[in-house]
Amino acid sequence: MPMLEAKNATMQFGGLIAVNELNIEINEGEIVAIIGPNGAGKTTAFNMITGVYTPTIGSILFNGKCLNKMKPNKIAELGIARTFQNIRLFKNLTVLENVLIANHLRLKSGLFSSVLHLPNAQKEEKEMLEYSLSILECTGLLEHKDDIASSLPYGLQRRLEIARALATKPKLLLLDEPAAGMNPKESEDLTEFIRQIRNQFDLTILLIEHHMQLVMGISERIYVLEYGTTIAHGTPTEIQNNKAVIKAYLGEEE
């Protein structure tokens, strides 16, 4: 059974069909990319998976469980985390505080225990701190733990957003244009970083990306969208040689 499955998932806004009958399967442990020109429906697909939108038609399944009409926080609790095309950090908080906040998703002690500093709450808070520090160490951010998030270089802010997502202990990580705005060296480092966290955290990764060198270098399979419709699916080599994909990106000579 696939970890993630979209079955004829369609998202319609009035008369506009943003995604049309999306059918994808993501297996455990894979790195899979969704690519396509601007306006192809890629982020809309992410929003359906994470509960921002409920498909107008069709369904999204995660480990066999239907996500339709489920709230984003409940989907996150199941084990799906995401990053955003536009970085959404708590910019005035420290690097460590950003990761600590994400840990609260897994807290079991209630407000009463926390306010009174009961032993179970204190134990959880200690474990949460230790886990957050271990995430920062694994992602190369430990030396920046006390830095304000907005003071980090752009590439490290991107890495922090991924670290914060990892703090929720996901099974499936969705990366929305993680290389956006990066220079070639940063993109190269990111490629290796994604491979590292996939192996280290036993992740399945689905990403949207325009940076073709990163996509072709890291993806095991690729789905290509155009105007909300899937026009191709295959390995990087198959996608590079697909005439419909070439036409979508480069146009067709008269």
PDB file of C-alpha atoms in Angstrom, residues 25-203:
ATOM      1  CA  GLU A  25       1.319   7.292  -5.360  1.00  0.00           C
ATOM      2  CA  ILE A  26       4.254   7.854  -3.002  1.00  0.00           C
ATOM      3  CA  ASN A  27       5.869   4.796  -1.450  1.00  0.00           C
ATOM      4  CA  GLU A  28       7.635   4.721   1.899  1.00  0.00           C
ATOM      5  CA  GLY A  29      11.234   5.933   1.729  1.00  0.00           C
ATOM      6  CA  GLU A  30      10.989   7.545  -1.713  1.00  0.00           C
ATOM      7  CA  ILE A  31      11.983  11.033  -2.804  1.00  0.00           C
ATOM      8  CA  VAL A  32       9.410  12.129  -5.386  1.00  0.00           C
ATOM      9  CA  ALA A  33       9.079  15.507  -7.132  1.00  0.00           C
ATOM     10  CA  ILE A  34       6.147  17.389  -8.602  1.00  0.00           C
ATOM     11  CA  ILE A  35       7.238  19.824 -11.296  1.00  0.00           C
ATOM     12  CA  GLY A  36       5.541  22.048 -13.852  1.00  0.00           C
ATOM     13  CA  PRO A  37       5.356  25.628 -15.099  1.00  0.00           C
ATOM     14  CA  ASN A  38       4.028  28.405 -12.854  1.00  0.00           C
ATOM     15  CA  GLY A  39       0.289  28.024 -12.315  1.00  0.00           C
ATOM     16  CA  ALA A  40       0.375  24.271 -12.928  1.00  0.00           C
ATOM     17  CA  GLY A  41      -1.356  23.498  -9.610  1.00  0.00           C
ATOM     18  CA  LYS A  42       1.627  22.199  -7.646  1.00  0.00           C
ATOM     19  CA  THR A  43       1.086  24.188  -4.435  1.00  0.00           C
ATOM     20  CA  THR A  44      -2.662  23.544  -4.651  1.00  0.00           C
ATOM     21  CA  ALA A  45      -1.841  19.826  -4.624  1.00  0.00           C
ATOM     22  CA  PHE A  46       0.245  20.350  -1.461  1.00  0.00           C
ATOM     23  CA  ASN A  47      -2.616  22.291   0.100  1.00  0.00           C
ATOM     24  CA  MET A  48      -5.014  19.400  -0.549  1.00  0.00           C
ATOM     25  CA  ILE A  49      -2.585  16.932   1.038  1.00  0.00           C
ATOM     26  CA  THR A  50      -2.096  19.075   4.155  1.00  0.00           C
ATOM     27  CA  GLY A  51      -5.756  19.968   4.707  1.00  0.00           C
ATOM     28  CA  VAL A  52      -5.654  23.618   3.672  1.00  0.00           C
ATOM     29  CA  TYR A  53      -8.129  22.670   0.935  1.00  0.00           C
ATOM     30  CA  THR A  54     -10.586  19.774   0.747  1.00  0.00           C
ATOM     31  CA  PRO A  55     -10.695  18.229  -2.738  1.00  0.00           C
ATOM     32  CA  THR A  56     -13.854  19.129  -4.627  1.00  0.00           C
ATOM     33  CA  ILE A  57     -13.811  15.613  -6.088  1.00  0.00           C
ATOM     34  CA  GLY A  58     -11.686  12.583  -5.261  1.00  0.00           C
ATOM     35  CA  SER A  59      -9.654  11.788  -2.168  1.00  0.00           C
ATOM     36  CA  ILE A  60      -6.239  11.950  -0.501  1.00  0.00           C
ATOM     37  CA  LEU A  61      -5.153   8.879   1.484  1.00  0.00           C
ATOM     38  CA  PHE A  62      -2.274   8.609   3.968  1.00  0.00           C
ATOM     39  CA  ASN A  63      -1.433   5.050   5.014  1.00  0.00           C
ATOM     40  CA  GLY A  64      -4.934   4.131   3.889  1.00  0.00           C
ATOM     41  CA  LYS A  65      -6.649   6.851   5.963  1.00  0.00           C
ATOM     42  CA  CYS A  66      -8.710   9.437   4.065  1.00  0.00           C
ATOM     43  CA  LEU A  67      -7.572  12.996   4.782  1.00  0.00           C
ATOM     44  CA  ASN A  68     -10.577  14.731   3.201  1.00  0.00           C
ATOM     45  CA  LYS A  69     -12.107  17.309   5.569  1.00  0.00           C
ATOM     46  CA  MET A  70      -9.419  16.647   8.177  1.00  0.00           C
ATOM     47  CA  LYS A  71      -7.941  19.774   9.801  1.00  0.00           C
ATOM     48  CA  PRO A  72      -4.273  20.619   9.134  1.00  0.00           C
ATOM     49  CA  ASN A  73      -3.245  20.057  12.783  1.00  0.00           C
ATOM     50  CA  LYS A  74      -4.777  16.569  12.750  1.00  0.00           C
ATOM     51  CA  ILE A  75      -2.981  15.749   9.502  1.00  0.00           C
ATOM     52  CA  ALA A  76       0.273  16.945  11.088  1.00  0.00           C
ATOM     53  CA  GLU A  77      -0.364  14.657  14.060  1.00  0.00           C
ATOM     54  CA  LEU A  78      -0.683  11.710  11.650  1.00  0.00           C
ATOM     55  CA  GLY A  79       2.861  12.409  10.466  1.00  0.00           C
ATOM     56  CA  ILE A  80       2.770  14.877   7.553  1.00  0.00           C
ATOM     57  CA  ALA A  81       4.875  18.042   7.808  1.00  0.00           C
ATOM     58  CA  ARG A  82       5.585  20.728   5.226  1.00  0.00           C
ATOM     59  CA  THR A  83       7.659  23.785   4.457  1.00  0.00           C
ATOM     60  CA  PHE A  84       6.519  26.769   2.407  1.00  0.00           C
ATOM     61  CA  GLN A  85       7.710  28.526  -0.728  1.00  0.00           C
ATOM     62  CA  ASN A  86       7.896  31.761   1.266  1.00  0.00           C
ATOM     63  CA  ILE A  87       9.816  31.139   4.484  1.00  0.00           C
ATOM     64  CA  ARG A  88       7.487  31.230   7.507  1.00  0.00           C
ATOM     65  CA  LEU A  89       9.723  31.369  10.539  1.00  0.00           C
ATOM     66  CA  PHE A  90       9.092  33.162  13.817  1.00  0.00           C
ATOM     67  CA  LYS A  91      11.644  35.727  12.775  1.00  0.00           C
ATOM     68  CA  ASN A  92      12.005  37.474  16.150  1.00  0.00           C
ATOM     69  CA  LEU A  93      12.581  34.248  18.070  1.00  0.00           C
ATOM     70  CA  THR A  94      15.821  32.313  18.322  1.00  0.00           C
ATOM     71  CA  VAL A  95      16.680  29.295  16.219  1.00  0.00           C
ATOM     72  CA  LEU A  96      16.122  27.015  19.225  1.00  0.00           C
ATOM     73  CA  GLU A  97      12.786  28.629  20.090  1.00  0.00           C
ATOM     74  CA  ASN A  98      11.553  28.067  16.528  1.00  0.00           C
ATOM     75  CA  VAL A  99      12.229  24.345  16.830  1.00  0.00           C
ATOM     76  CA  LEU A 100      10.856  24.120  20.388  1.00  0.00           C
ATOM     77  CA  ILE A 101       7.524  25.553  19.242  1.00  0.00           C
ATOM     78  CA  ALA A 102       7.149  22.759  16.682  1.00  0.00           C
ATOM     79  CA  ASN A 103       7.713  20.167  19.432  1.00  0.00           C
ATOM     80  CA  HIS A 104       4.506  21.221  21.183  1.00  0.00           C
ATOM     81  CA  LEU A 105       2.529  19.217  18.615  1.00  0.00           C
ATOM     82  CA  ARG A 106       3.638  16.035  20.421  1.00  0.00           C
ATOM     83  CA  LEU A 107       3.125  17.226  24.030  1.00  0.00           C
ATOM     84  CA  LYS A 108       0.916  14.910  26.102  1.00  0.00           C
ATOM     85  CA  SER A 109       0.711  16.859  29.374  1.00  0.00           C
ATOM     86  CA  GLY A 110      -2.111  19.379  29.537  1.00  0.00           C
ATOM     87  CA  LEU A 111      -2.180  23.077  30.335  1.00  0.00           C
ATOM     88  CA  PHE A 112      -2.903  22.379  34.027  1.00  0.00           C
ATOM     89  CA  SER A 113       0.245  20.228  34.415  1.00  0.00           C
ATOM     90  CA  SER A 114       2.381  22.773  32.578  1.00  0.00           C
ATOM     91  CA  VAL A 115       1.183  25.767  34.608  1.00  0.00           C
ATOM     92  CA  LEU A 116       1.804  23.957  37.896  1.00  0.00           C
ATOM     93  CA  HIS A 117       5.127  22.514  36.685  1.00  0.00           C
ATOM     94  CA  LEU A 118       4.044  19.008  37.627  1.00  0.00           C
ATOM     95  CA  PRO A 119       6.676  16.255  37.258  1.00  0.00           C
ATOM     96  CA  ASN A 120       5.196  14.822  34.054  1.00  0.00           C
ATOM     97  CA  ALA A 121       5.218  18.266  32.402  1.00  0.00           C
ATOM     98  CA  GLN A 122       8.784  18.976  33.559  1.00  0.00           C
ATOM     99  CA  LYS A 123       9.929  15.609  32.181  1.00  0.00           C
ATOM    100  CA  GLU A 124       8.305  16.354  28.807  1.00  0.00           C
ATOM    101  CA  GLU A 125       9.822  19.825  28.651  1.00  0.00           C
ATOM    102  CA  LYS A 126      13.296  18.400  29.316  1.00  0.00           C
ATOM    103  CA  GLU A 127      12.827  15.749  26.622  1.00  0.00           C
ATOM    104  CA  MET A 128      11.528  18.410  24.236  1.00  0.00           C
ATOM    105  CA  LEU A 129      14.622  20.566  24.796  1.00  0.00           C
ATOM    106  CA  GLU A 130      16.976  17.624  24.309  1.00  0.00           C
ATOM    107  CA  TYR A 131      15.200  16.557  21.134  1.00  0.00           C
ATOM    108  CA  SER A 132      15.241  20.112  19.747  1.00  0.00           C
ATOM    109  CA  LEU A 133      18.985  20.376  20.362  1.00  0.00           C
ATOM    110  CA  SER A 134      19.536  17.024  18.659  1.00  0.00           C
ATOM    111  CA  ILE A 135      17.566  18.261  15.605  1.00  0.00           C
ATOM    112  CA  LEU A 136      19.750  21.379  15.455  1.00  0.00           C
ATOM    113  CA  GLU A 137      22.883  19.266  15.693  1.00  0.00           C
ATOM    114  CA  CYS A 138      21.725  16.928  12.901  1.00  0.00           C
ATOM    115  CA  THR A 139      20.852  19.853  10.639  1.00  0.00           C
ATOM    116  CA  GLY A 140      24.077  21.792  11.285  1.00  0.00           C
ATOM    117  CA  LEU A 141      22.350  24.598  13.179  1.00  0.00           C
ATOM    118  CA  LEU A 142      23.451  23.916  16.753  1.00  0.00           C
ATOM    119  CA  GLU A 143      26.065  26.686  16.782  1.00  0.00           C
ATOM    120  CA  HIS A 144      23.285  29.135  15.800  1.00  0.00           C
ATOM    121  CA  LYS A 145      20.795  28.018  18.489  1.00  0.00           C
ATOM    122  CA  ASP A 146      20.785  31.396  20.260  1.00  0.00           C
ATOM    123  CA  ASP A 147      20.760  33.498  17.081  1.00  0.00           C
ATOM    124  CA  ILE A 148      17.601  35.362  16.094  1.00  0.00           C
ATOM    125  CA  ALA A 149      16.063  33.551  13.102  1.00  0.00           C
ATOM    126  CA  SER A 150      15.928  36.679  10.929  1.00  0.00           C
ATOM    127  CA  SER A 151      19.694  37.194  11.377  1.00  0.00           C
ATOM    128  CA  LEU A 152      20.567  33.917   9.650  1.00  0.00           C
ATOM    129  CA  PRO A 153      21.769  33.859   6.039  1.00  0.00           C
ATOM    130  CA  TYR A 154      19.019  32.918   3.596  1.00  0.00           C
ATOM    131  CA  GLY A 155      20.246  29.343   3.095  1.00  0.00           C
ATOM    132  CA  LEU A 156      20.293  28.683   6.842  1.00  0.00           C
ATOM    133  CA  GLN A 157      16.781  30.127   7.219  1.00  0.00           C
ATOM    134  CA  ARG A 158      15.638  27.543   4.672  1.00  0.00           C
ATOM    135  CA  ARG A 159      17.415  24.847   6.662  1.00  0.00           C
ATOM    136  CA  LEU A 160      15.805  26.071   9.893  1.00  0.00           C
ATOM    137  CA  GLU A 161      12.355  25.789   8.373  1.00  0.00           C
ATOM    138  CA  ILE A 162      13.128  22.170   7.484  1.00  0.00           C
ATOM    139  CA  ALA A 163      14.499  21.581  11.007  1.00  0.00           C
ATOM    140  CA  ARG A 164      11.280  22.934  12.480  1.00  0.00           C
ATOM    141  CA  ALA A 165       9.264  20.545  10.307  1.00  0.00           C
ATOM    142  CA  LEU A 166      11.468  17.650  11.446  1.00  0.00           C
ATOM    143  CA  ALA A 167      10.714  18.520  15.074  1.00  0.00           C
ATOM    144  CA  THR A 168       7.111  17.339  14.553  1.00  0.00           C
ATOM    145  CA  LYS A 169       8.520  13.828  13.902  1.00  0.00           C
ATOM    146  CA  PRO A 170       6.968  13.404  10.448  1.00  0.00           C
ATOM    147  CA  LYS A 171       6.801  10.273   8.340  1.00  0.00           C
ATOM    148  CA  LEU A 172       6.165  12.290   5.169  1.00  0.00           C
ATOM    149  CA  LEU A 173       7.905  15.627   4.572  1.00  0.00           C
ATOM    150  CA  LEU A 174       6.584  18.009   1.906  1.00  0.00           C
ATOM    151  CA  LEU A 175       9.083  20.591   0.666  1.00  0.00           C
ATOM    152  CA  ASP A 176       7.647  23.507  -1.324  1.00  0.00           C
ATOM    153  CA  GLU A 177      10.438  24.934  -3.522  1.00  0.00           C
ATOM    154  CA  PRO A 178      13.211  24.454  -0.934  1.00  0.00           C
ATOM    155  CA  ALA A 179      15.879  25.807  -3.334  1.00  0.00           C
ATOM    156  CA  ALA A 180      13.982  29.017  -4.165  1.00  0.00           C
ATOM    157  CA  GLY A 181      16.316  32.006  -3.992  1.00  0.00           C
ATOM    158  CA  MET A 182      19.430  29.920  -3.405  1.00  0.00           C
ATOM    159  CA  ASN A 183      22.718  30.309  -5.241  1.00  0.00           C
ATOM    160  CA  PRO A 184      24.276  27.252  -6.988  1.00  0.00           C
ATOM    161  CA  LYS A 185      26.459  26.332  -4.005  1.00  0.00           C
ATOM    162  CA  GLU A 186      23.518  26.545  -1.591  1.00  0.00           C
ATOM    163  CA  SER A 187      21.409  24.403  -3.944  1.00  0.00           C
ATOM    164  CA  GLU A 188      24.164  21.811  -4.155  1.00  0.00           C
ATOM    165  CA  ASP A 189      24.440  21.707  -0.352  1.00  0.00           C
ATOM    166  CA  LEU A 190      20.639  21.411  -0.105  1.00  0.00           C
ATOM    167  CA  THR A 191      20.607  18.365  -2.385  1.00  0.00           C
ATOM    168  CA  GLU A 192      22.993  16.529  -0.077  1.00  0.00           C
ATOM    169  CA  PHE A 193      21.107  17.785   2.989  1.00  0.00           C
ATOM    170  CA  ILE A 194      17.793  16.354   1.722  1.00  0.00           C
ATOM    171  CA  ARG A 195      19.420  12.972   1.124  1.00  0.00           C
ATOM    172  CA  GLN A 196      20.944  13.128   4.610  1.00  0.00           C
ATOM    173  CA  ILE A 197      17.695  13.838   6.448  1.00  0.00           C
ATOM    174  CA  ARG A 198      15.804  11.225   4.408  1.00  0.00           C
ATOM    175  CA  ASN A 199      18.207   8.567   5.657  1.00  0.00           C
ATOM    176  CA  GLN A 200      18.763   9.931   9.152  1.00  0.00           C
ATOM    177  CA  PHE A 201      15.083  10.478   9.999  1.00  0.00           C
ATOM    178  CA  ASP A 202      13.663   7.577   7.953  1.00  0.00           C
ATOM    179  CA  LEU A 203      11.574   9.975   5.868  1.00  0.00           C
TER     180      LEU A 203
END
